[in-house]
Short mmCIF file of C-alpha atoms and ligand atoms in Angstrom, two decimals:
data_model
loop_
_atom_site.label_atom_id
_atom_site.label_comp_id
_atom_site.label_asym_id
_atom_site.label_seq_id
_atom_site.Cartn_x
_atom_site.Cartn_y
_atom_site.Cartn_z
CA MET A 97 -33.65 35.71 -2.23
CA ALA A 98 -35.07 32.73 -4.03
CA LYS A 99 -32.55 29.94 -4.42
CA ARG A 100 -31.24 29.62 -7.93
CA LYS A 101 -31.75 26.42 -9.81
CA TYR A 102 -28.14 25.30 -9.63
CA VAL A 103 -28.50 24.86 -5.90
CA LYS A 104 -32.24 24.15 -5.79
CA GLN A 105 -32.56 21.38 -8.35
CA ALA A 106 -30.83 18.10 -7.67
CA LEU A 107 -30.57 17.10 -11.27
CA SER A 108 -28.55 19.06 -13.78
CA GLN A 109 -30.34 19.39 -17.08
CA TRP A 110 -27.65 17.42 -18.92
CA MET A 111 -28.50 14.37 -16.83
CA ASN A 112 -32.09 14.38 -18.09
CA GLY A 113 -31.02 13.11 -21.47
CA VAL A 114 -30.33 9.43 -21.51
CA GLY A 115 -26.89 9.12 -23.06
CA PRO A 116 -25.29 6.19 -24.90
CA ASP A 117 -24.70 3.07 -22.78
CA SER A 118 -26.47 4.76 -19.89
CA GLU A 119 -27.42 1.37 -18.47
CA VAL A 120 -23.80 1.17 -17.29
CA VAL A 121 -22.24 4.62 -17.63
CA ILE A 122 -23.98 7.36 -15.68
CA SER A 123 -21.81 10.22 -16.87
CA SER A 124 -18.60 11.14 -18.66
CA ARG A 125 -16.38 14.04 -17.73
CA VAL A 126 -13.34 15.82 -19.10
CA ARG A 127 -11.41 18.34 -17.03
CA ILE A 128 -8.64 20.57 -18.37
CA ALA A 129 -6.20 22.34 -16.04
CA ARG A 130 -4.61 25.60 -17.18
CA ASN A 131 -2.63 28.43 -15.62
CA ILE A 132 -1.83 32.00 -16.56
CA ARG A 133 1.74 32.75 -17.54
CA ASN A 134 3.85 34.57 -14.94
CA MET A 135 1.30 34.31 -12.17
CA PRO A 136 1.99 32.19 -9.09
CA PHE A 137 -0.35 29.20 -8.78
CA PRO A 138 -3.28 29.73 -6.34
CA LEU A 139 -1.34 27.98 -3.57
CA MET A 140 1.35 30.67 -3.53
CA ALA A 141 -0.66 33.64 -4.79
CA ASP A 142 -1.28 36.54 -2.43
CA PRO A 143 -4.88 37.83 -2.32
CA SER A 144 -4.28 40.69 -4.73
CA ARG A 145 -2.83 38.39 -7.34
CA SER A 146 -5.49 35.72 -7.02
CA LEU A 147 -8.08 38.50 -7.29
CA SER A 148 -6.52 39.70 -10.51
CA VAL A 149 -6.50 36.12 -11.85
CA MET A 150 -10.18 35.83 -11.02
CA GLU A 151 -11.00 39.14 -12.67
CA GLN A 152 -9.04 38.30 -15.79
CA LEU A 153 -10.75 34.92 -16.20
CA LEU A 154 -14.23 36.15 -15.36
CA GLY A 155 -13.53 38.89 -17.89
CA VAL A 156 -13.52 36.29 -20.66
CA ALA A 157 -17.06 35.35 -19.71
CA GLU A 158 -17.96 39.02 -19.35
CA SER A 159 -16.61 39.82 -22.80
CA GLY A 160 -19.19 37.52 -24.28
CA ARG A 161 -16.68 35.11 -25.74
CA LEU A 162 -18.50 32.25 -24.11
CA ASN A 163 -21.75 33.39 -25.76
CA GLY A 164 -22.20 30.11 -27.59
CA LEU A 165 -22.99 28.45 -24.27
CA GLY A 166 -26.17 30.44 -23.72
CA LYS A 167 -26.87 32.50 -20.64
CA ILE A 168 -24.02 31.64 -18.33
CA GLU A 169 -23.83 32.20 -14.58
CA GLN A 170 -20.80 33.76 -12.94
CA ILE A 171 -20.64 32.85 -9.30
CA ARG A 172 -18.10 34.05 -6.76
CA LEU A 173 -17.63 31.42 -4.11
CA THR A 174 -17.78 34.04 -1.36
CA ASP A 175 -21.40 34.72 -2.39
CA LEU A 176 -22.41 31.17 -1.51
CA THR A 177 -23.20 29.66 1.88
CA GLU A 178 -21.33 26.57 3.06
CA LEU A 179 -24.41 24.49 2.35
CA GLU A 180 -24.77 25.84 -1.18
CA LYS A 181 -21.14 24.97 -1.85
CA LEU A 182 -21.72 21.44 -0.55
CA VAL A 183 -24.66 21.06 -2.92
CA LEU A 184 -22.51 22.13 -5.86
CA VAL A 185 -19.94 19.53 -4.82
CA GLU A 186 -22.65 16.85 -4.68
CA LYS A 187 -23.68 17.83 -8.21
CA HIS A 188 -20.02 17.54 -9.28
CA LEU A 189 -20.08 21.17 -10.45
CA ILE A 190 -17.23 22.21 -8.16
CA SER A 191 -14.54 20.21 -6.38
CA PRO A 192 -14.41 19.81 -2.59
CA ASN A 193 -11.07 21.60 -2.83
CA LEU A 194 -12.64 24.77 -4.23
CA ALA A 195 -15.51 24.60 -1.74
CA ASN A 196 -13.13 24.39 1.22
CA ASP A 197 -10.65 27.01 0.26
CA SER A 198 -12.43 29.53 -1.86
CA ARG A 199 -10.53 32.78 -1.47
CA ASN A 200 -11.05 34.43 -4.81
CA GLY A 201 -12.52 31.23 -6.14
CA ALA A 202 -15.23 31.49 -8.76
CA LEU A 203 -17.37 29.38 -11.02
CA ILE A 204 -18.65 29.91 -14.53
CA LEU A 205 -21.63 27.69 -15.27
CA SER A 206 -23.47 26.98 -18.52
CA PRO A 207 -27.30 26.93 -18.42
CA ASN A 208 -27.40 23.13 -18.76
CA GLU A 209 -24.72 22.84 -16.08
CA ASP A 210 -22.80 20.64 -18.52
CA ILE A 211 -19.88 23.06 -18.55
CA SER A 212 -18.41 24.35 -15.32
CA VAL A 213 -15.26 26.42 -15.20
CA MET A 214 -13.53 26.67 -11.84
CA ILE A 215 -11.28 29.61 -11.11
CA ASN A 216 -8.50 29.54 -8.52
CA GLU A 217 -8.86 25.91 -7.60
CA GLU A 218 -5.50 24.13 -7.44
CA ASP A 219 -4.85 25.72 -10.84
CA HIS A 220 -6.02 29.11 -12.09
CA LEU A 221 -8.42 27.56 -14.53
CA ARG A 222 -10.17 24.23 -14.56
CA ILE A 223 -12.55 23.66 -17.44
CA GLN A 224 -14.93 20.80 -16.89
CA CYS A 225 -17.39 19.29 -19.34
CA LEU A 226 -19.93 16.72 -18.26
CA SER A 227 -22.18 14.60 -20.42
CA SER A 228 -24.68 11.90 -19.65
CA GLY A 229 -23.84 8.33 -20.54
CA PHE A 230 -20.71 7.23 -22.34
CA GLN A 231 -19.56 10.27 -24.33
CA VAL A 232 -15.91 10.95 -23.55
CA HIS A 233 -14.98 12.14 -27.03
CA GLU A 234 -17.87 14.59 -27.05
CA ALA A 235 -16.90 15.87 -23.61
CA TRP A 236 -13.30 16.42 -24.79
CA ASP A 237 -14.42 18.31 -27.90
CA ALA A 238 -16.58 20.59 -25.82
CA ALA A 239 -13.87 21.21 -23.21
CA SER A 240 -11.21 21.83 -25.84
CA LYS A 241 -13.39 24.47 -27.50
CA ILE A 242 -13.76 26.34 -24.21
CA ASP A 243 -10.00 26.01 -23.74
CA ASP A 244 -9.47 27.66 -27.16
CA ILE A 245 -11.77 30.53 -26.22
CA PHE A 246 -9.80 31.25 -23.04
CA GLU A 247 -6.53 30.89 -24.91
CA GLU A 248 -7.49 33.72 -27.26
CA GLN A 249 -7.58 36.03 -24.24
CA VAL A 250 -5.13 34.56 -21.76
CA ASP A 251 -1.43 33.71 -22.04
CA TYR A 252 -1.15 30.22 -20.68
CA ALA A 253 1.83 28.90 -18.73
CA PHE A 254 3.20 26.53 -21.35
CA ASP A 255 6.61 25.03 -21.84
CA GLU A 256 7.86 23.30 -24.98
CA LYS A 257 9.10 20.31 -23.05
CA HIS A 258 6.57 19.90 -20.26
CA GLY A 259 3.47 21.23 -22.02
CA TYR A 260 0.83 22.98 -19.92
CA LEU A 261 2.34 23.70 -16.51
CA THR A 262 0.16 22.80 -13.55
CA SER A 263 0.49 23.09 -9.81
CA CYS A 264 0.55 19.33 -9.30
CA PRO A 265 3.08 17.35 -11.37
CA THR A 266 0.44 14.66 -11.87
CA ASN A 267 -1.46 17.01 -14.21
CA VAL A 268 1.38 18.49 -16.24
CA GLY A 269 1.53 18.03 -20.03
CA THR A 270 -1.98 17.88 -21.41
CA GLY A 271 -3.58 18.86 -18.11
CA ILE A 272 -6.52 16.62 -18.88
CA ARG A 273 -8.36 14.21 -16.68
CA VAL A 274 -11.04 12.20 -18.42
CA SER A 275 -13.33 10.02 -16.37
CA VAL A 276 -16.45 7.93 -16.55
CA MET A 277 -18.78 7.13 -13.68
CA MET A 278 -19.88 3.52 -14.01
CA HIS A 279 -22.48 1.40 -12.28
CA LEU A 280 -21.11 -2.16 -12.04
CA PRO A 281 -23.46 -4.18 -9.82
CA ALA A 282 -23.27 -7.43 -11.77
CA LEU A 283 -19.47 -7.47 -11.75
CA VAL A 284 -19.57 -6.91 -7.98
CA MET A 285 -22.24 -9.58 -7.42
CA THR A 286 -20.41 -12.16 -9.50
CA GLY A 287 -17.10 -11.43 -7.77
CA GLN A 288 -15.28 -10.36 -10.93
CA ILE A 289 -14.80 -6.75 -9.95
CA ASN A 290 -11.39 -6.98 -8.23
CA ARG A 291 -9.81 -8.80 -11.12
CA ILE A 292 -11.13 -6.23 -13.56
CA LEU A 293 -10.15 -3.24 -11.45
CA SER A 294 -6.62 -4.51 -11.01
CA ALA A 295 -6.35 -5.04 -14.77
CA VAL A 296 -7.57 -1.49 -15.29
CA THR A 297 -4.99 0.01 -12.94
CA GLN A 298 -2.24 -1.84 -14.79
CA VAL A 299 -2.95 0.01 -18.01
CA GLY A 300 -2.41 3.39 -16.42
CA LEU A 301 -5.95 4.17 -15.32
CA ALA A 302 -7.17 4.89 -11.81
CA VAL A 303 -10.39 3.68 -10.20
CA ARG A 304 -12.19 5.41 -7.37
CA GLY A 305 -15.39 4.76 -5.54
CA LEU A 306 -18.01 7.46 -5.71
CA TYR A 307 -19.86 9.45 -3.07
CA GLY A 308 -18.32 7.13 -0.48
CA GLU A 309 -16.36 7.85 2.64
CA GLY A 310 -12.80 8.35 1.43
CA SER A 311 -12.75 6.51 -1.83
CA GLU A 312 -14.75 3.44 -0.92
CA ALA A 313 -17.19 2.42 -3.63
CA THR A 314 -20.75 2.75 -2.42
CA GLY A 315 -23.73 1.77 -4.46
CA ASN A 316 -21.46 -0.11 -6.90
CA LEU A 317 -20.45 3.19 -8.48
CA PHE A 318 -16.91 3.47 -9.77
CA GLN A 319 -15.06 6.30 -11.42
CA VAL A 320 -12.41 5.31 -13.94
CA SER A 321 -9.96 7.99 -15.05
CA ASN A 322 -6.58 8.46 -16.71
CA GLN A 323 -3.48 8.89 -14.57
CA ILE A 324 -0.97 9.78 -17.24
CA THR A 325 -1.11 13.33 -18.60
CA LEU A 326 2.41 13.70 -20.00
CA GLY A 327 3.89 11.96 -23.03
CA GLN A 328 0.57 10.99 -24.57
CA SER A 329 -1.65 13.16 -26.73
CA GLU A 330 -5.16 14.01 -25.63
CA GLN A 331 -6.50 11.71 -28.33
CA GLU A 332 -4.39 8.79 -27.07
CA ILE A 333 -5.43 9.40 -23.48
CA ILE A 334 -9.11 9.54 -24.38
CA GLU A 335 -8.95 6.59 -26.73
CA ASN A 336 -7.19 4.45 -24.11
CA LEU A 337 -9.83 5.24 -21.53
CA PHE A 338 -12.59 4.78 -24.09
CA GLN A 339 -11.39 1.32 -25.09
CA VAL A 340 -10.92 0.13 -21.53
CA ALA A 341 -14.29 1.49 -20.42
CA ARG A 342 -15.88 -0.06 -23.52
CA GLN A 343 -14.62 -3.46 -22.40
CA MET A 344 -15.80 -2.91 -18.84
CA ILE A 345 -19.25 -2.03 -20.18
CA GLU A 346 -19.33 -5.26 -22.19
CA HIS A 347 -18.21 -7.33 -19.19
CA GLU A 348 -20.88 -5.75 -17.00
CA LYS A 349 -23.55 -6.32 -19.64
CA SER A 350 -22.66 -9.95 -20.10
CA ALA A 351 -22.53 -10.49 -16.32
CA ARG A 352 -26.03 -9.01 -16.15
CA SER A 353 -27.48 -11.25 -18.79
CA LYS A 354 -25.83 -14.22 -17.13
CA LEU A 355 -27.45 -13.25 -13.82
CA LEU A 356 -30.77 -12.99 -15.58
CA THR A 357 -30.58 -16.41 -17.23
CA GLU A 358 -28.98 -18.28 -14.35
CA SER A 359 -30.55 -16.74 -11.27
CA ARG A 360 -33.46 -14.65 -12.40
CA LEU A 361 -35.65 -15.34 -9.37
CA ARG A 362 -32.92 -14.47 -6.91
CA VAL A 363 -32.10 -11.23 -8.69
CA GLU A 364 -35.76 -10.35 -9.06
CA ASP A 365 -36.31 -11.06 -5.38
CA ARG A 366 -33.38 -8.86 -4.40
CA VAL A 367 -34.51 -5.99 -6.63
CA ARG A 368 -38.14 -6.19 -5.45
CA ARG A 369 -37.08 -6.39 -1.79
CA SER A 370 -34.94 -3.30 -2.17
CA PHE A 371 -37.82 -1.51 -3.87
CA GLY A 372 -40.13 -2.58 -1.06
CA ILE A 373 -37.75 -1.35 1.62
CA LEU A 374 -37.09 1.97 -0.08
CA SER A 375 -40.84 2.51 -0.53
CA GLN A 376 -41.59 1.76 3.12
CA ALA A 377 -38.60 2.42 5.37
CA ILE A 378 -38.73 5.09 8.07
CA ILE A 379 -34.96 5.29 8.66
CA MET A 380 -32.40 4.95 5.90
CA ASP A 381 -28.68 5.57 6.27
CA SER A 382 -26.67 6.67 3.26
CA LYS A 383 -24.85 3.38 2.85
CA GLU A 384 -28.03 1.34 2.72
CA ALA A 385 -29.69 3.91 0.48
CA SER A 386 -26.93 3.71 -2.11
CA GLN A 387 -26.88 -0.08 -2.04
CA ARG A 388 -30.66 -0.34 -2.41
CA LEU A 389 -30.75 2.32 -5.11
CA SER A 390 -28.07 0.33 -6.90
CA ASP A 391 -30.32 -2.75 -6.79
CA ILE A 392 -33.18 -0.72 -8.20
CA ARG A 393 -31.03 0.72 -10.96
CA LEU A 394 -30.03 -2.80 -11.90
CA GLY A 395 -33.69 -3.90 -11.79
CA VAL A 396 -34.71 -1.05 -14.08
CA HIS A 397 -32.12 -2.00 -16.67
CA LEU A 398 -32.94 -5.70 -16.47
CA GLY A 399 -36.59 -4.85 -17.11
CA LEU A 400 -37.63 -6.10 -13.67
CA LEU A 401 -39.04 -2.78 -12.47
CA PRO A 402 -40.99 -1.26 -15.36
CA GLU A 403 -42.61 1.32 -13.08
CA VAL A 404 -39.34 3.15 -12.26
CA ASN A 405 -37.33 5.23 -14.71
CA GLU A 406 -33.72 6.23 -14.77
CA LEU A 407 -34.43 9.91 -14.27
CA VAL A 408 -35.86 9.29 -10.80
CA LEU A 409 -32.77 7.29 -9.90
CA ASN A 410 -30.35 9.97 -11.10
CA GLU A 411 -32.27 12.52 -9.09
CA LEU A 412 -32.26 10.39 -5.93
CA LEU A 413 -28.54 9.74 -6.36
CA VAL A 414 -27.90 13.43 -5.80
CA SER A 415 -30.84 14.47 -3.63
CA THR A 416 -30.14 11.91 -0.87
CA GLN A 417 -26.66 13.37 -0.24
CA PRO A 418 -26.23 15.30 3.04
CA GLY A 419 -26.10 18.76 1.43
CA PHE A 420 -29.28 18.27 -0.51
CA LEU A 421 -31.15 16.77 2.40
CA GLN A 422 -30.30 19.82 4.48
CA MET A 423 -31.33 22.06 1.61
CA THR A 424 -34.70 20.29 1.44
CA PHE A 425 -35.44 19.74 5.13
CA GLY A 426 -33.60 22.54 6.86
CA GLU A 427 -30.02 23.15 7.84
CA ALA A 428 -27.99 21.72 10.70
CA MET A 429 -29.42 18.23 10.87
CA SER A 430 -28.10 15.48 13.09
CA PRO A 431 -27.18 12.21 11.37
CA GLU A 432 -30.39 10.67 12.80
CA ASP A 433 -32.46 13.50 11.33
CA ARG A 434 -30.77 12.95 8.01
CA ASP A 435 -31.50 9.22 8.02
CA ARG A 436 -35.17 9.94 8.71
CA SER A 437 -35.41 12.65 6.07
CA ARG A 438 -33.60 10.51 3.54
CA ALA A 439 -36.15 7.73 4.05
CA GLU A 440 -38.98 10.24 3.77
CA LEU A 441 -37.61 11.74 0.58
CA ILE A 442 -37.15 8.37 -1.11
CA ARG A 443 -40.55 7.10 0.04
CA SER A 444 -42.39 10.09 -1.30
CA ARG A 445 -40.45 10.14 -4.57
CA LEU A 446 -41.17 6.46 -5.21
CA ALA A 447 -44.82 6.90 -4.17
CA THR A 448 -45.36 9.34 -7.03
CA ILE A 449 -44.48 6.72 -9.61
CA SER A 450 -46.02 3.50 -8.37
CA MET B 209 7.98 -10.38 -10.13
CA GLN B 210 6.53 -11.82 -6.91
CA CYS B 211 5.48 -9.76 -3.92
CA GLN B 212 8.32 -9.34 -1.42
CA GLU B 213 5.95 -9.62 1.53
CA CYS B 214 3.78 -12.65 0.85
CA GLY B 215 5.75 -14.20 -2.01
CA LYS B 216 2.44 -15.44 -3.38
CA ARG B 217 0.85 -12.74 -5.47
CA PRO B 218 2.50 -10.77 -8.27
CA ALA B 219 3.96 -7.44 -7.19
CA THR B 220 1.98 -4.62 -8.76
CA LEU B 221 3.32 -1.71 -6.72
CA HIS B 222 6.90 -0.57 -6.86
CA PHE B 223 8.40 2.00 -4.53
CA THR B 224 11.88 3.40 -4.31
CA LYS B 225 12.82 5.13 -1.13
CA ILE B 226 16.00 6.81 -0.07
CA VAL B 227 16.63 6.37 3.62
CA ASN B 228 19.85 7.94 4.96
CA GLY B 229 21.33 7.91 1.49
CA GLU B 230 20.56 4.20 1.05
CA LYS B 231 18.30 3.29 -1.81
CA ALA B 232 15.64 0.75 -0.90
CA GLU B 233 13.30 -0.82 -3.41
CA LEU B 234 9.98 -2.28 -2.44
CA HIS B 235 7.89 -4.50 -4.68
CA ILE B 236 4.61 -5.60 -3.18
CA CYS B 237 1.11 -6.68 -4.10
CA GLU B 238 -1.96 -4.60 -3.37
CA SER B 239 -3.27 -6.68 -0.48
CA CYS B 240 0.06 -6.59 1.36
CA ALA B 241 0.35 -2.89 0.70
CA ARG B 242 -3.06 -2.42 2.23
CA GLU B 243 -2.10 -4.44 5.29
CA LYS B 244 1.14 -2.58 5.70
CA GLY B 245 -0.81 0.62 5.49
CA GLU B 246 1.12 1.79 2.45
CA LEU B 247 -1.23 3.94 0.56
CA ILE B 248 -2.47 2.95 -2.85
CA PRO B 249 -4.33 4.95 -5.48
CA GLY B 250 -7.98 4.12 -5.87
CA THR B 251 -8.41 2.26 -2.62
CA SER B 252 -10.12 3.13 0.59
CA SER B 253 -6.93 3.43 2.60
CA GLY B 254 -7.00 7.19 2.65
CA PHE B 255 -4.49 7.61 -0.10
CA SER B 256 -3.70 11.06 -1.32
CA ILE B 257 -1.69 11.55 -4.45
CA HIS B 258 0.40 14.09 -2.60
CA ASN B 259 1.40 11.51 -0.01
CA LEU B 260 2.66 9.23 -2.71
CA LEU B 261 4.44 12.04 -4.45
CA SER B 262 6.33 13.08 -1.38
CA GLY B 263 7.59 9.50 -1.20
CA LEU B 264 8.79 9.74 -4.76
CA LEU B 265 10.30 13.15 -4.41
CA ASP B 266 12.94 11.98 -1.98
CA PHE B 267 14.44 10.19 -4.93
CA GLU B 268 17.92 11.63 -5.44
CA THR B 269 19.43 11.83 -8.86
CA PRO B 270 21.78 8.84 -9.08
CA ASN B 271 24.35 10.70 -11.16
CA PRO B 272 26.82 12.43 -8.80
CA MET B 273 28.05 14.60 -11.69
CA ALA B 274 24.62 16.17 -12.09
CA LYS B 275 24.55 19.84 -11.27
CA GLN B 276 23.09 20.64 -7.87
CA PRO B 277 19.58 21.94 -8.44
CA ALA B 278 18.38 25.23 -7.06
CA ALA B 279 17.03 24.70 -3.59
CA LYS B 280 14.55 27.51 -3.97
CA CYS B 281 12.38 28.94 -6.74
CA GLU B 282 13.49 32.54 -7.21
CA THR B 283 10.11 33.60 -8.54
CA CYS B 284 7.63 32.31 -5.97
CA GLY B 285 9.96 31.45 -3.11
CA MET B 286 9.01 27.81 -2.83
CA THR B 287 11.87 25.60 -1.67
CA TYR B 288 12.49 22.12 -2.97
CA ALA B 289 11.93 20.78 0.52
CA GLN B 290 8.54 22.47 0.62
CA PHE B 291 7.67 21.09 -2.79
CA SER B 292 8.61 17.57 -1.85
CA LYS B 293 6.47 17.86 1.26
CA ILE B 294 3.26 19.10 -0.37
CA GLY B 295 3.81 17.71 -3.86
CA ARG B 296 2.75 20.88 -5.60
CA PHE B 297 4.62 23.65 -7.35
CA GLY B 298 4.19 27.29 -6.39
CA CYS B 299 4.48 28.70 -9.89
CA SER B 300 5.35 27.74 -13.43
CA HIS B 301 8.99 28.81 -12.94
CA CYS B 302 9.41 26.06 -10.33
CA TYR B 303 9.51 23.64 -13.28
CA LYS B 304 12.68 25.36 -14.53
CA GLN B 305 14.15 25.90 -11.09
CA PHE B 306 13.80 22.27 -10.04
CA SER B 307 14.30 20.85 -13.52
CA GLU B 308 17.33 18.73 -12.59
CA ARG B 309 15.34 16.64 -10.17
CA LEU B 310 12.13 16.74 -12.13
CA ASP B 311 12.63 14.24 -14.92
CA PRO B 312 13.06 11.16 -12.69
CA LEU B 313 9.88 12.17 -10.89
CA LEU B 314 7.88 12.76 -14.07
CA LYS B 315 9.18 9.50 -15.48
CA ARG B 316 7.82 7.70 -12.45
CA VAL B 317 4.46 9.42 -12.48
CA HIS B 318 3.81 9.43 -16.23
CA GLY B 319 6.42 7.11 -17.72
CA ASN B 320 7.42 10.07 -19.88
CA THR B 321 9.03 13.48 -19.62
CA VAL B 322 8.03 15.23 -22.84
CA HIS B 323 4.68 16.72 -23.83
CA VAL B 324 3.25 15.60 -27.17
CA GLY B 325 -0.31 16.90 -26.90
CA LYS B 326 -2.16 20.09 -27.64
CA VAL B 327 -0.22 23.33 -28.09
CA PRO B 328 -1.67 26.80 -27.44
CA LYS B 329 -1.95 28.73 -30.68
CA ARG B 330 -0.09 31.84 -29.59
CA ALA B 331 2.42 30.82 -26.93
CA GLY B 332 3.13 27.52 -28.61
CA GLY B 333 3.58 28.77 -32.16
CA ARG B 334 7.27 27.84 -32.25
CA LEU B 335 6.64 24.32 -31.04
CA LYS B 336 3.90 23.85 -33.59
CA THR B 337 6.27 24.91 -36.36
CA LYS B 338 8.97 22.62 -35.00
CA ARG B 339 6.61 19.67 -35.03
CA GLU B 340 5.46 20.57 -38.53
CA ILE B 341 9.09 20.65 -39.71
CA ASP B 342 9.72 17.20 -38.19
CA ARG B 343 6.64 15.86 -39.91
CA LEU B 344 7.65 17.35 -43.28
CA LYS B 345 11.21 15.98 -42.96
CA LYS B 346 9.85 12.49 -42.43
CA GLU B 347 7.56 12.85 -45.41
CA MET B 348 10.42 14.17 -47.53
CA GLN B 349 12.54 11.16 -46.61
CA GLY B 350 9.74 8.86 -47.71
CA ARG B 351 9.41 10.70 -51.03
CA ILE B 352 13.14 10.41 -51.67
CA GLU B 353 13.02 6.68 -51.00
CA ARG B 354 10.14 6.36 -53.46
CA GLU B 355 12.17 8.50 -55.91
CA ASP B 356 9.46 11.14 -56.04
CA PHE B 357 12.05 13.91 -56.20
CA GLU B 358 9.68 16.58 -57.41
CA THR B 359 7.50 16.40 -54.29
CA ALA B 360 10.61 16.02 -52.13
CA ALA B 361 11.98 19.28 -53.54
CA GLN B 362 8.70 21.04 -52.78
CA LEU B 363 8.81 19.71 -49.24
CA ARG B 364 12.44 20.84 -48.86
CA ASP B 365 11.44 24.38 -49.86
CA ARG B 366 8.58 24.39 -47.41
CA ILE B 367 10.90 23.18 -44.63
CA ARG B 368 13.36 26.01 -45.41
CA GLU B 369 10.54 28.50 -45.32
CA LEU B 370 9.43 27.30 -41.90
CA GLU B 371 13.00 27.23 -40.59
CA ASN B 372 13.51 30.81 -41.70
CA GLU B 373 10.25 31.80 -40.02
CA MET B 374 11.52 30.32 -36.78
CA SER B 375 14.92 31.96 -36.80
CA GLY B 376 13.44 35.27 -37.99
ZN1 LIG C 68 1.80 -9.73 -1.14
ZN1 LIG C 69 8.05 28.90 -8.25
#
């Protein structure tokens, strides 16, 4: 069977559009956690109950109530190979948690891949909306609409005091997690990043590195998200994150223009060297790849690399991950094979544009 | 507050632990926490939110008069010990079953214990009406202060209507 696009193509369609403030924010995401009343959470559900949860929730898609989204895909996790699941994780369409423990797990996916609904993850229902660039309000509006559609059909576990009841007490209340993925190379280069990140954590937000081992930030990519879900309204949560991220964007932008005026040659040299290495290298480990791609992304936005566009970078961000490499070059690769294939992939992709 | 370990940097992390019935408070900075191997959100030290939660869940309610909470959720069978180990509930009834111990935990995690956000249209109808009544009462008070008694009377009638709806 031919591979479907959601596992074949590295780039989701929604990432093609260049969103607002995309020179700093790669994507925005809102996730809503919900559960069905009087059904044990997936953790404690026996197979027959988790199956009936899955059927009930897939039924909403089946009933055509999600018609506004276009031609949606319904995917049972058991129909996917391990590698296909890994690819969906790398595209942020499912969580590692769902990929690892997918008994009666399922996914509902919009054609653009900007809406992905996970079934039987830690909670029965996790509605996720992704948008390119800095668009947290838009992502919330979209997610909340999907939430309303499910709510017409499903009795949610809801309590007057604690709000939407979730498996983990860190999600209870609104059940929302809003996050932005930011590229902050100038703040890292100028040594301001730690001060800013510690300020961010003090206003109730969390920061994680992206695509790294554990939560280490590789490629200067950081994910900022809310930690509080109870006692604040969705609007307050989103506005708080929006304002903080707004300030981080401004700090990053001013650090970039300072770099450009004060050490243009050094930055240009660094960007061009990274471009040279990525265009020529035979072996490229993932850590170096993300650092060099970060340099190139910075160069593109500073106008130092007119030949490269953002789309190529977004694609390489995903397609150089282990799952995608194996999808492209064949399964079961050793780390050495991966480093060689990664270099090959980047070389050939950059060769097409220069 | 200064960090208890280095005494140099401000303490940004605050833990309370109960060890053998003794309450111990720990106030440290992020770099000392990292060195000590305490796990912090958003760092590379392998932190998992569930690890941190299980630390918090050992927190006993300080009021000895408080009713002893159920040790086990009657609906899903999860025990409180299990919950404090994995940091996740087994079902929505666990919230009721463990409610006595829950508020201190939620206060620590969120700084709050009461939901103020979105309400589902069907299941949350009552709550919506309640919130609407609160809002109308406030508005009525304002009207009375401004001596706009006509509007205040209209608001009073609307509040009665809603209150009847709720009790009916
Ligand atoms: Zn210290
Ligand atoms: Zn339970």
